[in-house]
Tab-separated table of C-alpha atoms and ligand atoms in Angstrom:
chain	number	residue	atom	x	y	z
A	1	MET	CA	-95.742	17.551	87.630
A	2	VAL	CA	-96.348	17.590	83.901
A	3	MET	CA	-93.366	18.797	81.880
A	4	ILE	CA	-94.194	20.726	78.721
A	5	PRO	CA	-91.680	19.770	76.064
A	6	ARG	CA	-89.712	22.604	74.435
A	7	ILE	CA	-90.506	22.974	70.769
A	8	PRO	CA	-87.329	24.328	69.105
A	9	LEU	CA	-89.121	26.057	66.183
A	10	LEU	CA	-91.615	27.880	68.437
A	11	SER	CA	-88.859	28.855	70.814
A	12	ALA	CA	-86.829	30.324	67.944
A	13	LEU	CA	-89.866	32.264	66.687
A	14	PHE	CA	-90.520	33.731	70.160
A	15	THR	CA	-86.880	34.772	70.499
A	16	ALA	CA	-86.903	36.412	67.045
A	17	ALA	CA	-90.164	38.238	67.819
A	18	ARG	CA	-88.775	39.484	71.135
A	19	ARG	CA	-85.574	40.663	69.463
A	20	ARG	CA	-87.566	42.492	66.794
A	21	HIS	CA	-89.662	44.099	69.500
A	22	ASP	CA	-86.495	45.285	71.262
A	23	ASN	CA	-85.133	46.830	68.068
A	24	ARG	CA	-88.166	48.979	67.315
A	25	ILE	CA	-87.637	52.730	66.874
A	26	PRO	CA	-88.705	54.117	70.235
A	27	LEU	CA	-91.763	56.297	70.555
A	28	HIS	CA	-91.737	58.294	73.793
A	29	MET	CA	-95.207	59.710	74.354
A	30	ILE	CA	-94.821	62.268	77.116
A	31	ASP	CA	-98.348	63.107	78.342
A	32	GLU	CA	-100.916	60.454	79.020
A	33	PRO	CA	-103.722	61.073	76.511
A	34	PRO	CA	-105.388	63.449	76.035
A	35	HIS	CA	-102.324	65.555	75.250
A	36	ARG	CA	-103.346	69.197	75.671
A	37	VAL	CA	-101.209	71.241	73.302
A	38	ARG	CA	-100.098	74.755	74.130
A	39	LEU	CA	-99.902	77.043	71.068
A	40	ALA	CA	-96.535	78.757	70.643
A	41	SER	CA	-96.100	81.938	68.628
A	42	GLY	CA	-92.967	82.576	66.608
A	43	LEU	CA	-91.322	82.284	63.221
A	44	PHE	CA	-92.395	78.716	62.490
A	45	ARG	CA	-96.012	79.366	63.482
A	46	ASN	CA	-96.012	82.340	61.090
A	47	TRP	CA	-94.653	80.081	58.343
A	48	ARG	CA	-97.303	77.487	59.077
A	49	ARG	CA	-99.959	80.184	58.779
A	50	ALA	CA	-98.404	81.565	55.578
A	51	VAL	CA	-98.621	78.105	54.000
A	52	GLY	CA	-101.819	76.829	55.653
A	53	TRP	CA	-104.167	79.817	55.185
A	54	PRO	CA	-103.751	80.085	51.371
A	55	LEU	CA	-104.211	76.301	51.055
A	56	LEU	CA	-107.360	76.446	53.192
A	57	ALA	CA	-108.649	79.408	51.172
A	58	VAL	CA	-108.110	77.470	47.926
A	59	PHE	CA	-109.843	74.407	49.383
A	60	PHE	CA	-112.917	76.243	50.707
A	61	ILE	CA	-113.319	78.817	47.880
A	62	THR	CA	-112.721	76.629	44.806
A	63	PRO	CA	-116.173	74.928	44.766
A	64	TRP	CA	-117.774	78.408	44.675
A	65	LEU	CA	-115.900	79.439	41.525
A	66	SER	CA	-117.332	78.944	38.068
A	67	TRP	CA	-115.838	78.883	34.600
A	68	GLN	CA	-118.041	79.668	31.601
A	69	GLY	CA	-121.180	78.926	33.594
A	70	LYS	CA	-119.917	75.626	35.027
A	71	PRO	CA	-118.093	74.783	38.290
A	72	ALA	CA	-114.393	75.616	37.825
A	73	VAL	CA	-113.260	72.358	39.427
A	74	PHE	CA	-115.731	69.527	39.334
A	75	PHE	CA	-115.321	65.738	39.345
A	76	ASP	CA	-118.412	64.372	37.599
A	77	LEU	CA	-118.238	60.680	38.475
A	78	ASN	CA	-121.496	59.778	36.678
A	79	ALA	CA	-120.301	61.193	33.346
A	80	GLN	CA	-116.681	60.160	34.084
A	81	GLN	CA	-115.550	63.752	33.415
A	82	PHE	CA	-113.162	65.961	35.354
A	83	HIS	CA	-113.549	69.712	34.825
A	84	ILE	CA	-110.478	71.670	35.847
A	85	GLY	CA	-110.824	75.272	34.679
A	86	GLY	CA	-111.052	75.168	30.887
A	87	TRP	CA	-109.763	71.587	30.758
A	88	LEU	CA	-112.089	68.670	30.412
A	89	LEU	CA	-110.467	65.356	31.288
A	90	TRP	CA	-112.064	61.972	30.747
A	91	SER	CA	-111.740	58.614	32.467
A	92	GLU	CA	-109.437	57.469	29.637
A	93	ASP	CA	-107.083	60.308	30.636
A	94	LEU	CA	-106.370	58.555	33.942
A	95	LEU	CA	-102.953	57.807	32.508
A	96	LEU	CA	-102.255	61.514	32.968
A	97	LEU	CA	-103.266	61.152	36.599
A	98	SER	CA	-100.712	58.364	37.034
A	99	GLY	CA	-98.086	60.703	35.550
A	100	LEU	CA	-99.191	63.420	37.942
A	101	LEU	CA	-98.873	61.041	40.886
A	102	ILE	CA	-95.403	59.948	39.761
A	103	GLY	CA	-94.338	63.611	39.403
A	104	SER	CA	-95.802	64.444	42.824
A	105	ALA	CA	-93.985	61.478	44.399
A	106	PHE	CA	-90.627	62.685	43.026
A	107	ALA	CA	-91.439	66.249	44.134
A	108	LEU	CA	-92.156	64.877	47.614
A	109	PHE	CA	-88.840	62.963	47.606
A	110	PHE	CA	-87.057	66.181	46.596
A	111	VAL	CA	-88.663	68.249	49.350
A	112	ALA	CA	-88.253	65.480	51.966
A	113	MET	CA	-84.609	64.996	51.139
A	114	TYR	CA	-83.865	68.701	51.304
A	115	ALA	CA	-86.068	69.804	54.182
A	116	GLY	CA	-87.321	66.705	56.009
A	117	ARG	CA	-91.019	66.425	56.785
A	118	LEU	CA	-91.946	69.857	55.466
A	119	TRP	CA	-95.123	68.406	53.964
A	120	CYS	CA	-96.161	66.847	57.303
A	121	GLY	CA	-95.432	69.896	59.438
A	122	PHE	CA	-96.805	72.624	57.185
A	123	SER	CA	-99.269	71.444	54.567
A	124	CYS	CA	-100.603	67.963	55.390
A	125	PRO	CA	-104.399	68.268	55.926
A	126	GLN	CA	-104.055	66.241	59.142
A	127	THR	CA	-101.675	68.881	60.582
A	128	VAL	CA	-103.586	71.895	59.233
A	129	TRP	CA	-106.934	70.656	60.590
A	130	THR	CA	-105.375	69.555	63.893
A	131	PHE	CA	-103.892	73.023	64.447
A	132	MET	CA	-107.290	74.614	63.605
A	133	PHE	CA	-108.974	72.356	66.153
A	134	ILE	CA	-106.277	73.156	68.765
A	135	TRP	CA	-106.731	76.868	68.068
A	136	LEU	CA	-110.508	76.576	68.623
A	137	GLU	CA	-109.853	74.529	71.776
A	138	GLU	CA	-107.518	77.131	73.242
A	139	LYS	CA	-109.773	80.065	72.288
A	140	ILE	CA	-112.909	78.465	73.788
A	141	GLU	CA	-111.612	76.373	76.726
A	142	GLY	CA	-108.634	78.447	77.755
A	143	SER	CA	-105.006	77.625	78.525
A	144	ARG	CA	-103.428	74.163	78.654
A	145	GLN	CA	-103.552	74.185	82.476
A	146	MET	CA	-107.279	74.937	82.508
A	147	ARG	CA	-107.954	72.172	79.986
A	148	ARG	CA	-105.931	69.669	82.012
A	149	LYS	CA	-107.879	70.615	85.169
A	150	LEU	CA	-111.092	69.999	83.291
A	151	ASP	CA	-109.760	66.592	82.189
A	152	GLN	CA	-109.154	65.751	85.853
A	153	GLY	CA	-112.762	66.680	86.677
A	154	LYS	CA	-111.760	69.863	88.534
A	155	GLY	CA	-113.353	72.344	86.108
A	156	THR	CA	-116.051	74.836	87.037
A	157	ARG	CA	-119.551	74.709	85.555
A	158	GLN	CA	-118.662	77.537	83.190
A	159	GLN	CA	-115.646	75.580	81.945
A	160	LYS	CA	-117.850	72.557	81.297
A	161	VAL	CA	-120.194	74.728	79.213
A	162	ARG	CA	-117.151	75.969	77.306
A	163	ARG	CA	-116.116	72.389	76.574
A	164	ALA	CA	-119.581	71.721	75.146
A	165	LEU	CA	-119.253	74.872	73.030
A	166	LYS	CA	-115.905	73.612	71.749
A	167	PHE	CA	-117.520	70.405	70.530
A	168	VAL	CA	-120.165	72.469	68.717
A	169	ALA	CA	-117.427	74.560	67.043
A	170	TRP	CA	-115.500	71.423	66.054
A	171	GLY	CA	-118.724	69.927	64.688
A	172	LEU	CA	-119.464	73.015	62.562
A	173	LEU	CA	-115.928	73.031	61.155
A	174	SER	CA	-116.202	69.303	60.370
A	175	LEU	CA	-119.546	69.882	58.658
A	176	ALA	CA	-118.108	72.756	56.573
A	177	THR	CA	-115.225	70.465	55.565
A	178	ALA	CA	-117.595	67.665	54.525
A	179	ILE	CA	-119.869	70.020	52.528
A	180	THR	CA	-116.821	71.440	50.714
A	181	ILE	CA	-115.407	68.005	49.843
A	182	ILE	CA	-118.798	66.828	48.530
A	183	ALA	CA	-119.114	70.050	46.475
A	184	TYR	CA	-116.119	68.902	44.386
A	185	PHE	CA	-118.248	65.935	43.241
A	186	TYR	CA	-121.767	67.411	43.332
A	187	PRO	CA	-122.423	70.970	42.049
A	188	LEU	CA	-122.794	73.416	44.920
A	189	ALA	CA	-125.929	75.079	43.418
A	190	GLN	CA	-127.665	71.692	43.220
A	191	TRP	CA	-126.376	70.835	46.702
A	192	TRP	CA	-127.913	73.994	48.238
A	193	SER	CA	-131.188	73.543	46.398
A	194	ASP	CA	-131.407	69.960	47.784
A	195	VAL	CA	-130.600	71.213	51.305
A	196	ILE	CA	-133.223	74.003	51.139
A	197	GLN	CA	-135.885	71.653	49.825
A	198	GLY	CA	-134.882	69.013	52.389
A	199	ASP	CA	-134.318	66.572	49.538
A	200	ILE	CA	-130.782	65.333	50.216
A	201	SER	CA	-130.165	61.935	48.658
A	202	SER	CA	-129.222	59.046	50.927
A	203	VAL	CA	-125.815	58.790	49.170
A	204	ALA	CA	-125.049	62.480	49.830
A	205	MET	CA	-126.235	62.097	53.427
A	206	PHE	CA	-124.003	59.037	53.910
A	207	TRP	CA	-120.897	60.919	52.702
A	208	LEU	CA	-121.824	64.023	54.694
A	209	ILE	CA	-122.040	62.054	57.936
A	210	LEU	CA	-118.966	59.924	57.175
A	211	ILE	CA	-116.639	62.810	56.238
A	212	SER	CA	-117.858	65.024	59.117
A	213	THR	CA	-117.354	62.210	61.633
A	214	LEU	CA	-113.901	61.302	60.327
A	215	THR	CA	-112.798	64.973	60.365
A	216	PHE	CA	-114.097	65.389	63.922
A	217	LEU	CA	-112.378	62.238	65.168
A	218	ASN	CA	-109.105	62.726	63.261
A	219	ALA	CA	-108.472	66.350	64.180
A	220	GLY	CA	-110.233	66.308	67.558
A	221	TRP	CA	-109.160	63.012	69.120
A	222	LEU	CA	-106.789	60.886	67.118
A	223	ARG	CA	-104.454	63.763	66.168
A	224	GLU	CA	-100.836	62.611	66.702
A	225	SER	CA	-101.906	58.939	66.637
A	226	VAL	CA	-102.670	59.322	62.921
A	227	CYS	CA	-99.091	60.562	62.289
A	228	THR	CA	-97.408	57.987	64.501
A	229	HIS	CA	-99.499	54.862	63.983
A	230	MET	CA	-101.544	55.194	60.791
A	231	CYS	CA	-99.685	57.350	58.268
A	232	PRO	CA	-97.528	55.187	55.951
A	233	TYR	CA	-95.418	58.184	54.913
A	234	SER	CA	-93.823	58.482	58.351
A	235	ARG	CA	-92.734	54.834	58.056
A	236	PHE	CA	-90.769	55.165	54.834
A	237	GLN	CA	-89.534	58.751	55.130
A	238	SER	CA	-86.190	57.591	56.522
A	239	VAL	CA	-85.217	56.163	53.127
A	240	MET	CA	-85.351	59.722	51.744
A	241	PHE	CA	-83.217	61.226	54.492
A	242	ASP	CA	-79.445	61.555	54.532
A	243	ASN	CA	-77.171	63.429	56.892
A	244	GLN	CA	-77.614	66.671	54.909
A	245	THR	CA	-81.418	66.656	55.324
A	246	ARG	CA	-82.768	69.503	57.421
A	247	THR	CA	-84.699	68.294	60.463
A	248	VAL	CA	-85.615	69.681	63.858
A	249	ARG	CA	-82.756	68.885	66.260
A	250	TYR	CA	-81.913	69.541	69.863
A	251	ASP	CA	-78.296	70.579	70.451
A	252	SER	CA	-77.573	68.211	73.326
A	253	ALA	CA	-73.896	69.285	73.528
A	254	ARG	CA	-75.074	72.778	74.385
A	255	GLY	CA	-78.220	71.919	76.327
A	256	GLU	CA	-76.990	69.141	78.632
A	257	PRO	CA	-76.757	68.663	81.543
A	258	ARG	CA	-80.126	70.315	81.820
A	259	GLY	CA	-81.092	72.011	85.058
A	260	LYS	CA	-83.357	74.610	86.612
A	261	HIS	CA	-82.811	78.197	85.544
A	262	ASN	CA	-80.477	80.183	87.744
A	263	PRO	CA	-81.156	83.905	87.193
A	264	ASP	CA	-77.539	84.710	88.183
A	265	ASN	CA	-76.291	82.364	85.469
A	266	THR	CA	-73.773	80.942	87.883
A	267	ASN	CA	-74.474	77.245	87.312
A	268	SER	CA	-72.088	75.411	85.054
A	269	GLY	CA	-74.796	73.191	83.493
A	270	GLY	CA	-76.132	73.230	79.949
A	271	ASP	CA	-78.461	75.820	78.455
A	272	CYS	CA	-81.637	73.710	78.764
A	273	ILE	CA	-83.503	74.889	81.844
A	274	ASP	CA	-85.850	71.887	81.680
A	275	CYS	CA	-88.921	74.126	81.506
A	276	GLY	CA	-90.774	71.503	79.433
A	277	LEU	CA	-92.268	74.087	77.065
A	278	CYS	CA	-90.910	72.280	73.987
A	279	VAL	CA	-92.941	69.248	75.073
A	280	GLN	CA	-96.108	71.177	75.896
A	281	VAL	CA	-96.270	72.762	72.432
A	282	CYS	CA	-95.491	69.553	70.531
A	283	PRO	CA	-98.582	68.407	68.605
A	284	THR	CA	-97.274	64.815	68.462
A	285	ASN	CA	-96.609	64.601	72.203
A	286	ILE	CA	-92.877	63.839	72.112
A	287	ASP	CA	-89.745	65.303	73.699
A	288	ILE	CA	-87.326	66.404	70.972
A	289	ARG	CA	-84.513	66.239	73.557
A	290	ASP	CA	-84.733	62.435	73.285
A	291	GLY	CA	-83.309	62.717	69.772
A	292	LEU	CA	-84.672	62.335	66.251
A	293	GLN	CA	-87.945	60.420	66.413
A	294	ILE	CA	-90.322	58.904	63.929
A	295	ALA	CA	-93.239	60.903	65.377
A	296	CYS	CA	-91.601	64.302	64.806
A	297	ILE	CA	-93.349	66.109	61.935
A	298	ASP	CA	-90.816	68.979	61.761
A	299	CYS	CA	-93.477	71.584	62.541
A	300	GLY	CA	-90.976	73.773	64.426
A	301	ALA	CA	-93.345	74.552	67.340
A	302	CYS	CA	-90.666	73.436	69.824
A	303	ILE	CA	-88.158	75.821	68.172
A	304	ASP	CA	-90.552	78.760	68.624
A	305	ALA	CA	-91.108	77.828	72.282
A	306	CYS	CA	-87.441	77.237	73.087
A	307	ASP	CA	-86.192	80.382	71.308
A	308	LYS	CA	-88.560	82.427	73.467
A	309	VAL	CA	-87.218	80.762	76.620
A	310	MET	CA	-83.633	81.383	75.520
A	311	LEU	CA	-84.348	85.080	74.905
A	312	GLN	CA	-86.133	85.422	78.265
A	313	THR	CA	-83.182	83.848	80.085
A	314	GLY	CA	-80.565	85.896	78.216
A	315	ARG	CA	-79.140	83.024	76.175
A	316	ALA	CA	-78.556	82.684	72.452
A	317	THR	CA	-81.423	81.189	70.477
A	318	GLY	CA	-80.956	77.960	68.510
A	319	LEU	CA	-80.850	75.334	71.248
A	320	ILE	CA	-83.425	73.564	69.090
A	321	THR	CA	-82.835	74.223	65.391
A	322	TYR	CA	-83.935	73.224	61.947
A	323	GLN	CA	-80.579	72.186	60.571
A	324	PRO	CA	-78.915	69.292	58.772
A	325	GLU	CA	-76.372	67.133	60.542
A	326	GLN	CA	-73.783	68.035	57.937
A	327	GLN	CA	-73.802	71.044	55.566
A	328	LEU	CA	-72.800	70.227	51.993
A	329	SER	CA	-72.871	72.403	48.911
A	330	PRO	CA	-76.185	71.767	47.092
A	331	LEU	CA	-74.150	70.928	43.965
A	332	GLN	CA	-72.718	67.865	45.713
A	333	ARG	CA	-76.179	66.467	46.366
A	334	TRP	CA	-76.721	64.668	43.078
A	335	ARG	CA	-79.501	62.424	44.435
A	336	LEU	CA	-81.463	65.539	45.453
A	337	TRP	CA	-81.141	67.078	41.983
A	338	GLY	CA	-81.987	63.720	40.426
A	339	TYR	CA	-85.337	63.706	42.249
A	340	GLY	CA	-85.939	67.334	41.215
A	341	ALA	CA	-85.148	66.601	37.560
A	342	LEU	CA	-87.429	63.540	37.520
A	343	ALA	CA	-90.296	65.535	39.077
A	344	LEU	CA	-89.904	68.377	36.551
A	345	SER	CA	-89.711	65.940	33.623
A	346	ALA	CA	-92.897	64.142	34.726
A	347	PHE	CA	-94.779	67.454	35.102
A	348	ALA	CA	-93.486	68.697	31.713
A	349	VAL	CA	-94.646	65.506	29.955
A	350	ILE	CA	-98.099	65.807	31.564
A	351	LEU	CA	-98.397	69.480	30.595
A	352	VAL	CA	-97.393	68.896	26.974
A	353	THR	CA	-99.646	65.810	26.673
A	354	THR	CA	-102.608	67.669	28.179
A	355	LEU	CA	-102.154	70.705	25.923
A	356	GLN	CA	-101.979	68.451	22.875
A	357	GLN	CA	-105.176	66.552	23.677
A	358	PRO	CA	-107.462	66.875	20.582
A	359	PRO	CA	-111.035	68.119	21.221
A	360	LEU	CA	-112.368	65.176	19.218
A	361	SER	CA	-111.515	61.528	19.657
A	362	ALA	CA	-112.300	59.441	16.543
A	363	SER	CA	-111.588	55.822	15.607
A	364	LEU	CA	-112.594	53.488	12.782
A	365	GLU	CA	-113.392	49.819	13.224
A	366	ARG	CA	-113.803	47.541	10.236
A	367	ASP	CA	-116.971	45.403	9.980
A	368	ARG	CA	-115.806	41.985	11.143
A	369	LEU	CA	-118.613	40.019	9.484
A	370	ALA	CA	-117.793	40.837	5.853
A	371	LEU	CA	-114.557	41.996	4.197
A	372	TYR	CA	-116.573	43.742	1.481
A	373	GLN	CA	-120.018	43.838	-0.064
A	374	LEU	CA	-120.893	43.924	-3.757
A	375	THR	CA	-123.986	45.833	-4.871
A	376	PRO	CA	-126.036	44.905	-7.970
A	377	ASP	CA	-124.687	48.000	-9.752
A	378	ASP	CA	-121.107	46.658	-9.420
A	379	THR	CA	-120.019	48.888	-6.565
A	380	LEU	CA	-117.727	47.457	-3.903
A	381	ILE	CA	-118.378	48.598	-0.318
A	382	ASN	CA	-116.128	48.445	2.736
A	383	ARG	CA	-118.174	48.937	5.904
A	384	TYR	CA	-116.759	50.572	9.032
A	385	THR	CA	-118.019	51.732	12.406
A	386	LEU	CA	-116.911	55.269	13.174
A	387	LYS	CA	-116.673	55.991	16.908
A	388	LEU	CA	-116.719	59.669	17.899
A	389	HIS	CA	-116.253	61.344	21.238
A	390	ASN	CA	-116.604	65.095	21.635
A	391	ARG	CA	-114.092	65.768	24.430
A	392	SER	CA	-114.632	69.535	24.366
A	393	GLN	CA	-117.026	71.672	26.398
A	394	ASP	CA	-118.906	72.901	23.253
A	395	ALA	CA	-121.187	71.211	20.755
A	396	MET	CA	-119.652	70.116	17.415
A	397	GLN	CA	-121.170	69.997	13.922
A	398	LEU	CA	-119.146	67.315	12.207
A	399	THR	CA	-118.808	66.390	8.562
A	400	VAL	CA	-116.825	63.333	7.480
A	401	TYR	CA	-115.304	63.458	3.988
A	402	ASP	CA	-113.891	60.708	1.793
A	403	GLN	CA	-111.915	62.804	-0.708
A	404	GLN	CA	-114.606	65.411	-1.617
A	405	GLN	CA	-117.567	63.135	-0.975
A	406	ILE	CA	-119.516	63.673	2.235
A	407	LEU	CA	-119.921	60.388	4.108
A	408	LEU	CA	-121.582	61.647	7.266
A	409	HIS	CA	-123.003	64.781	8.792
A	410	THR	CA	-123.729	64.723	12.522
A	411	THR	CA	-123.972	66.943	15.598
A	412	LEU	CA	-122.402	66.007	18.934
A	413	SER	CA	-123.196	67.899	22.125
A	414	ALA	CA	-120.392	68.639	24.628
A	415	GLY	CA	-118.977	65.383	25.948
A	416	GLN	CA	-121.235	63.205	23.782
A	417	ARG	CA	-120.087	59.851	22.405
A	418	ALA	CA	-121.624	58.306	19.267
A	419	ALA	CA	-121.066	55.432	16.833
A	420	HIS	CA	-122.037	55.569	13.137
A	421	SER	CA	-121.941	53.031	10.357
A	422	LEU	CA	-119.813	54.280	7.456
A	423	ASP	CA	-119.724	52.864	3.909
A	424	ILE	CA	-116.716	53.515	1.708
A	425	GLU	CA	-117.575	52.813	-1.914
A	426	ARG	CA	-115.331	52.221	-4.947
A	427	THR	CA	-115.706	50.591	-8.330
A	428	THR	CA	-114.871	46.887	-8.496
A	429	ASP	CA	-111.613	47.502	-10.384
A	430	THR	CA	-110.199	49.780	-7.646
A	431	PRO	CA	-107.264	47.992	-5.983
A	432	SER	CA	-106.755	47.849	-2.211
A	433	GLN	CA	-105.317	51.140	-1.015
A	434	ALA	CA	-104.723	53.419	1.955
A	435	LEU	CA	-107.307	56.178	2.446
A	436	GLU	CA	-107.378	59.336	4.511
A	437	LEU	CA	-110.807	60.402	5.747
A	438	ARG	CA	-111.208	63.985	6.920
A	439	ILE	CA	-113.423	65.105	9.799
A	440	GLU	CA	-114.276	68.777	10.029
A	441	ASP	CA	-116.131	70.701	12.737
A	442	GLN	CA	-118.200	73.373	10.940
A	443	ARG	CA	-118.427	75.516	14.091
A	444	SER	CA	-114.786	75.830	15.127
A	445	GLY	CA	-113.099	74.860	11.836
A	446	TYR	CA	-111.205	72.063	13.651
A	447	GLN	CA	-110.011	69.342	11.261
A	448	GLN	CA	-108.711	65.845	11.871
A	449	GLU	CA	-107.381	63.240	9.451
A	450	LEU	CA	-108.429	59.641	9.983
A	451	PRO	CA	-106.420	56.920	8.232
A	452	ALA	CA	-108.389	53.987	6.778
A	453	ARG	CA	-107.862	51.168	4.314
A	454	PHE	CA	-110.014	50.197	1.339
A	455	THR	CA	-109.741	46.464	0.685
A	456	ASN	CA	-110.587	44.796	-2.611
A	457	PRO	CA	-109.264	41.203	-2.779
A	458	ARG	CA	-110.933	40.705	-6.187
A	459	VAL	CA	-108.465	42.961	-8.026
A	460	ARG	CA	-105.452	41.184	-6.574
A	461	THR	CA	-106.924	37.745	-7.468
A	462	THR	CA	-107.577	38.893	-11.029
A	463	SER	CA	-104.076	40.310	-11.500
A	464	LEU	CA	-102.476	37.171	-10.015
A	465	ALA	CA	-104.504	34.991	-12.417
A	466	ALA	CA	-103.413	37.202	-15.322
A	467	ASN	CA	-99.752	36.852	-14.319
A	468	ASN	CA	-100.070	33.068	-14.206
B	501	LIG	S1	-87.973	74.625	75.722
B	501	LIG	FE1	-85.742	74.669	75.518
B	501	LIG	S2	-85.083	75.135	77.620
B	501	LIG	FE2	-87.187	74.461	77.817
B	501	LIG	S3	-87.046	72.258	78.157
B	501	LIG	FE3	-87.240	72.536	75.956
B	501	LIG	S4	-85.137	72.561	75.238
B	501	LIG	FE4	-85.036	72.914	77.445
B	502	LIG	S1	-90.641	67.679	68.273
B	502	LIG	FE1	-90.853	69.817	67.657
B	502	LIG	S2	-90.847	69.793	65.437
B	502	LIG	FE2	-91.188	67.681	66.114
B	502	LIG	S3	-93.405	67.494	66.111
B	502	LIG	FE3	-92.815	68.088	68.190
B	502	LIG	S4	-92.956	70.319	68.171
B	502	LIG	FE4	-92.994	69.688	66.045
């Protein structure tokens, strides 16, 4: 028999890997996929609707809105412009976007630390679209039991037709989602005209198919797998939690030992009657009675289901609650207020910076080939390149003045960039000096000062020679 020698390094690596595997946060998926979710009505579902419907309305309606004849929100990637209402942002304003992302991150930390995964459970597109797909599924295919029968191949012919209809409904919703997303980057009027004429570009077609397919797969099939296996936010959320963070919890002291419901209430067990409803309504397919889990998105569906059961069995509600482990006065939570203050500061800086953006961006660049030029009539010229960018949504009629002398007169359409050669002339005995050019828009009366420098090394040389 051949003995395989033990390799100490490999052995140590295997042991470490096994130990790490053993220490993973457990994920207890209850149903074998597909998990057929039962919709539960109640307070938390109403809250989800109150948050989700306005967000959906904003998402679907915004591309239809216009502002002064243009789409109200439009990301023009070709022109590198972003139209948001009356604001026109340019690619060079991406710094503002970084500020916005930093502010949003702190706002998310604030909300997560105070109320757990509120974003995930109530406003994350993955959750909102998943619940819409589940709603369509339940309306078309019927109850959870009927859907599970169909999964086991026991459905009637009519139920099979209903399943096909469900796929059509999911497909239409996915298509509407894709068309809306594309409309943020391609004007809707142009989009419709292309569709009617059957002249959709291959790029638009590619994005239409890709976004529709991803929406269909994410909300129809992957569902909880996206939250538990793909979403990075669920992985680092624990660093934002402390024991005063509100999360969905099962009161095991009150609920255990669980047991079947006794209508006479004579059993001495806990309040949980092990009906399993909290599991059936869970969109991430977990049992909250197993404790706090990484897959829980704090949607509160299990609270709605359990409260109903408690009321029906004559017990007090709140066996599953949305509570922190420890209640502290908000004033004692300095880290929470720190996040809030940082988020507000970032948003304030962005707002002030955006409001102060000038409608015209202008810069002067000195001619690098010659410091100055001397004309036969003894005039000394400094040559510059003036770069202009009309950042506004209206045309500009610009005049550039050097003192009272007009150096340039030009017209820039909305968003246009231009470069002009500019000669600043002085007599040969004029010393080097700072200048202030003035740019004026004849249409709006907007004025901007532009600092420049006139350089004449000849005067300095002469004066130095005289001193010597
Ligand atoms: S819904 Fe409530 S009573 Fe029913 S199993 Fe869940 S925790 Fe127990
Ligand atoms: S355990 Fe409850 S709160 Fe958490 S995801 Fe499931 S239903 Fe939502």
